[in-house]
Amino acid sequence: MPRIANQALPLQDWCVLSLRPRNQHGGLRAAAARSGARTLALSPFAIETRADAATRAALAQALGAEVVLYTSPNAVAAAAAIRAPKASRGQQVLAVGSGTRRALHRLGVAADAPGRMDSEGLLAMPQLAAVASRRIGLVAGAGGRDRLAPALRLRGAVVLRADVYARVPLPLPPKRLDALAAVLADPRQVLLPVSSGEALQHVLVGLPAPLRKPFARIAVVAASARLADVARAAGFRRIAIATDARPASLLRAAVDAFA
């Protein structure tokens, strides 16, 4: 339905803080704009493909497994930069969420994804219920929260992990800190979508002392109950939980909770 002229959008005059990696703010920026909000990018990391000989060898092993799991669109893109993905006959390819699945489909690889788009949802898929002695390739990034590999090994699987990219920490530039300080002059209409606990912690560590108190007063929408607990432990009190980490889902939950 078209918007009636002069009718305010649900997040009109709000500012959405994006913790996506450098140059990956487009999806959240577009979702925010549809709700009437502007976006301030606070990239805590840059994504860097690892193409050394050891990574290439690990990726070749992972892609030769009976089941191959991709943990993010970044994992798909980095793997494709090293070696063109191709599913062999009888091989099962799984994606942690719909964005990862779409990234694989664009490369001609059919994949299944869980309804709950996180590690827990992936582990609940029937394809991973009985994996004792099966080889499972895990295509991921170095660092971050690793729940998949230990859980699969407990089920008896042989996990062949390939860390095809690294998250390179970035400091907040002075101009970006100035912009953040201006936004935090009224933290009541500032929204922080959280889909990575690691990204949140990195930004919190880099905040100057004068910004920490107003930053804790902003609204947070978490991509999962676990991330809501992370935000709560960090001192946030205005917290909503989205159904998944997609930008549209995050913004929808924010509108329902705070608008």
Coordinates of C-alpha atoms in Angstrom, one line a residue:
M1 CA 0.0 0.0 0.0
P2 CA 1.5 3.4 -0.9
R3 CA 2.3 5.8 1.9
I4 CA -0.2 8.6 2.3
A5 CA 1.4 12.0 1.8
N6 CA 2.8 13.6 5.0
Q7 CA 2.2 10.4 7.0
A8 CA 5.2 9.7 9.2
L9 CA 7.0 6.4 8.8
P10 CA 7.3 4.3 11.9
L11 CA 11.0 5.2 12.6
Q12 CA 10.8 8.7 11.3
D13 CA 13.6 10.9 12.9
W14 CA 15.3 7.7 14.3
C15 CA 19.0 6.8 13.7
V16 CA 20.0 3.2 13.2
L17 CA 23.6 2.3 14.1
S18 CA 25.0 -0.4 11.8
L19 CA 27.6 -2.8 13.2
R20 CA 28.0 -4.6 9.9
P21 CA 31.5 -5.1 8.5
R22 CA 33.0 -2.3 6.3
N23 CA 31.2 -1.8 3.0
Q24 CA 28.3 -4.2 4.0
H25 CA 25.8 -1.7 5.4
G26 CA 23.5 -1.6 2.3
G27 CA 20.9 -4.1 3.4
L28 CA 20.4 -2.5 6.8
R29 CA 20.5 1.0 5.4
A30 CA 17.7 0.2 2.9
A31 CA 15.5 -1.5 5.6
A32 CA 16.0 1.5 7.8
A33 CA 15.1 4.0 5.0
R34 CA 11.9 2.1 4.4
S35 CA 10.9 2.7 8.0
G36 CA 12.0 6.4 7.8
A37 CA 15.3 6.2 9.7
R38 CA 18.7 7.3 8.7
T39 CA 21.8 5.1 9.3
L40 CA 25.2 5.7 10.9
A41 CA 27.7 3.0 10.0
L42 CA 30.1 2.0 12.8
S43 CA 32.1 -0.8 11.1
P44 CA 33.9 -2.7 13.9
F45 CA 35.6 -5.1 11.3
A46 CA 36.7 -5.4 7.7
I47 CA 36.4 -8.8 6.1
E48 CA 39.6 -10.2 4.6
T49 CA 39.8 -13.4 2.5
R50 CA 42.4 -15.8 3.5
A51 CA 43.9 -17.4 0.4
D52 CA 47.2 -18.9 1.7
A53 CA 48.2 -22.4 0.9
A54 CA 46.9 -23.8 4.2
T55 CA 43.5 -22.3 3.8
R56 CA 43.2 -23.5 0.2
A57 CA 44.1 -27.1 1.4
A58 CA 41.6 -26.9 4.2
L59 CA 38.9 -25.6 1.9
A60 CA 39.5 -28.4 -0.6
Q61 CA 39.0 -30.9 2.2
A62 CA 35.9 -29.2 3.5
L63 CA 34.3 -29.1 0.1
G64 CA 34.9 -32.8 -0.4
A65 CA 32.9 -33.8 2.7
E66 CA 29.6 -35.5 2.6
V67 CA 27.9 -32.5 4.2
V68 CA 29.1 -28.9 3.7
L69 CA 28.0 -26.1 6.1
Y70 CA 28.4 -22.4 5.2
T71 CA 28.1 -20.1 8.2
S72 CA 27.5 -16.7 6.5
P73 CA 27.4 -14.9 3.2
N74 CA 30.9 -13.8 3.8
A75 CA 32.0 -17.4 4.1
V76 CA 30.4 -18.1 0.7
A77 CA 32.0 -15.1 -1.0
A78 CA 35.4 -15.8 0.5
A79 CA 35.2 -19.5 -0.5
A80 CA 34.2 -18.6 -4.0
A81 CA 37.1 -16.2 -4.3
I82 CA 39.4 -19.1 -3.6
R83 CA 37.7 -21.9 -5.4
A84 CA 34.5 -22.0 -7.4
P85 CA 31.9 -23.8 -5.3
K86 CA 30.3 -26.9 -6.8
A87 CA 28.2 -29.6 -5.0
S88 CA 29.0 -33.1 -6.0
R89 CA 26.4 -35.9 -6.5
G90 CA 24.9 -36.9 -3.2
Q91 CA 26.5 -34.1 -1.2
Q92 CA 24.3 -32.1 1.2
V93 CA 24.9 -28.4 1.4
L94 CA 23.5 -26.4 4.3
A95 CA 23.4 -22.7 5.0
V96 CA 23.0 -21.0 8.4
G97 CA 20.3 -18.7 7.1
S98 CA 18.4 -17.4 4.1
G99 CA 21.0 -14.8 3.2
T100 CA 23.7 -17.5 3.0
R101 CA 21.4 -19.7 1.0
R102 CA 20.8 -17.0 -1.5
A103 CA 24.5 -16.3 -1.8
L104 CA 25.0 -20.0 -2.7
H105 CA 22.1 -20.1 -5.1
R106 CA 23.6 -17.1 -7.0
L107 CA 26.7 -19.3 -7.5
G108 CA 24.6 -22.2 -8.7
V109 CA 24.7 -24.2 -5.5
A110 CA 21.4 -25.5 -4.1
A111 CA 21.4 -25.4 -0.3
D112 CA 18.9 -25.9 2.6
A113 CA 18.6 -23.5 5.5
P114 CA 16.8 -23.8 8.9
G115 CA 13.8 -21.8 9.8
R116 CA 15.6 -20.5 12.9
M117 CA 18.6 -18.8 11.2
D118 CA 21.5 -19.4 13.6
S119 CA 23.8 -22.1 14.8
E120 CA 21.1 -23.6 17.0
G121 CA 18.7 -23.8 14.1
L122 CA 21.3 -25.4 11.9
L123 CA 22.1 -28.0 14.5
A124 CA 18.4 -28.9 14.8
M125 CA 18.1 -29.7 11.1
P126 CA 17.3 -33.4 10.3
Q127 CA 20.3 -33.6 8.0
L128 CA 22.6 -33.2 11.1
A129 CA 20.6 -35.5 13.5
A130 CA 22.7 -38.7 12.8
V131 CA 26.2 -37.7 11.7
A132 CA 28.4 -40.2 13.6
S133 CA 31.5 -41.0 11.5
R134 CA 30.3 -38.7 8.7
R135 CA 32.7 -36.0 7.3
I136 CA 31.2 -32.5 7.6
G137 CA 32.9 -29.6 6.0
L138 CA 32.5 -26.3 7.9
V139 CA 33.2 -23.2 5.8
A140 CA 33.5 -20.2 8.2
G141 CA 35.5 -17.3 9.3
A142 CA 38.3 -17.3 11.9
G143 CA 37.3 -16.3 15.4
G144 CA 33.8 -15.5 16.5
R145 CA 31.5 -17.8 18.4
D146 CA 32.1 -21.5 17.4
R147 CA 29.3 -23.7 18.6
L148 CA 28.9 -25.8 15.5
A149 CA 32.2 -27.7 15.4
P150 CA 32.1 -28.8 19.1
A151 CA 28.5 -29.8 18.9
L152 CA 29.0 -31.8 15.7
R153 CA 32.0 -33.6 17.1
L154 CA 30.0 -34.5 20.2
R155 CA 27.6 -36.2 17.8
G156 CA 30.5 -38.2 16.4
A157 CA 31.1 -36.3 13.2
V158 CA 34.5 -35.7 11.6
V159 CA 34.6 -31.9 11.2
L160 CA 36.8 -30.5 8.4
R161 CA 36.9 -26.8 9.1
A162 CA 38.1 -24.1 6.6
D163 CA 38.4 -20.6 8.0
V164 CA 38.3 -18.7 4.7
Y165 CA 38.1 -15.2 6.0
A166 CA 39.2 -13.1 9.0
R167 CA 37.6 -10.2 10.7
V168 CA 40.1 -7.4 10.9
P169 CA 39.4 -5.0 13.8
L170 CA 38.8 -1.4 12.8
P171 CA 39.0 1.6 15.1
L172 CA 36.2 4.1 15.1
P173 CA 37.5 7.2 13.1
P174 CA 37.3 10.6 14.9
K175 CA 34.8 11.9 12.4
R176 CA 32.5 8.9 13.0
L177 CA 32.9 9.3 16.8
D178 CA 31.8 13.0 16.3
A179 CA 28.8 11.9 14.4
L180 CA 27.9 9.3 17.0
A181 CA 28.2 11.9 19.8
A182 CA 25.8 14.2 17.9
V183 CA 23.3 11.3 17.5
L184 CA 23.6 10.4 21.2
A185 CA 22.6 13.9 22.2
D186 CA 19.1 12.3 22.2
P187 CA 19.5 8.6 22.7
R188 CA 15.8 7.9 22.9
Q189 CA 15.5 7.6 19.1
V190 CA 18.7 5.7 18.4
L191 CA 18.4 2.1 17.5
L192 CA 21.2 -0.5 17.6
P193 CA 20.5 -3.8 15.8
V194 CA 22.7 -6.6 17.2
S195 CA 23.4 -9.7 15.2
S196 CA 27.0 -10.3 16.4
G197 CA 28.1 -10.3 20.1
E198 CA 31.7 -9.9 18.9
A199 CA 30.9 -6.7 16.9
L200 CA 29.0 -5.2 19.9
Q201 CA 31.9 -5.9 22.3
H202 CA 34.4 -4.4 19.9
V203 CA 32.4 -1.2 19.6
L204 CA 31.8 -0.9 23.4
V205 CA 35.6 -1.3 24.1
G206 CA 36.3 1.5 21.6
L207 CA 33.8 4.0 23.0
P208 CA 35.2 7.1 24.6
A209 CA 34.2 7.4 28.3
P210 CA 31.8 10.4 27.7
L211 CA 29.7 8.4 25.2
R212 CA 29.3 5.2 27.3
K213 CA 26.4 6.4 29.5
P214 CA 24.2 7.8 26.6
F215 CA 25.1 4.8 24.5
A216 CA 23.6 2.5 27.1
R217 CA 20.3 4.4 26.9
I218 CA 19.7 3.6 23.2
A219 CA 17.2 1.0 22.0
V220 CA 18.6 -2.4 21.0
V221 CA 17.0 -5.1 18.8
A222 CA 18.8 -8.4 19.1
A223 CA 18.7 -11.2 16.5
S224 CA 18.3 -13.8 19.2
A225 CA 17.5 -14.3 22.9
R226 CA 21.2 -15.1 23.4
L227 CA 22.3 -11.8 21.9
A228 CA 19.6 -10.0 24.0
D229 CA 21.3 -11.5 27.1
V230 CA 24.7 -10.2 25.8
A231 CA 23.2 -6.7 25.4
R232 CA 21.6 -6.9 28.8
A233 CA 24.9 -7.9 30.4
A234 CA 26.5 -4.9 28.6
G235 CA 24.2 -2.5 30.4
F236 CA 21.4 -2.0 27.9
R237 CA 17.8 -1.9 29.2
R238 CA 15.6 -1.1 26.2
I239 CA 15.9 -4.5 24.3
A240 CA 13.6 -6.2 21.8
I241 CA 14.2 -9.6 20.2
A242 CA 13.7 -10.2 16.4
T243 CA 12.9 -13.5 14.8
D244 CA 16.2 -13.6 13.0
A245 CA 19.1 -11.5 11.8
R246 CA 17.7 -10.2 8.5
P247 CA 17.5 -6.4 8.4
A248 CA 13.8 -6.4 7.7
S249 CA 13.2 -8.7 10.7
L250 CA 15.3 -6.6 13.0
L251 CA 13.6 -3.3 11.9
R252 CA 10.1 -4.9 12.1
A253 CA 10.8 -6.0 15.7
A254 CA 12.1 -2.5 16.5
V255 CA 9.0 -0.8 15.2
D256 CA 6.8 -3.2 17.2
A257 CA 8.7 -2.5 20.4
F258 CA 9.8 1.1 20.2
A259 CA 7.8 3.1 17.6

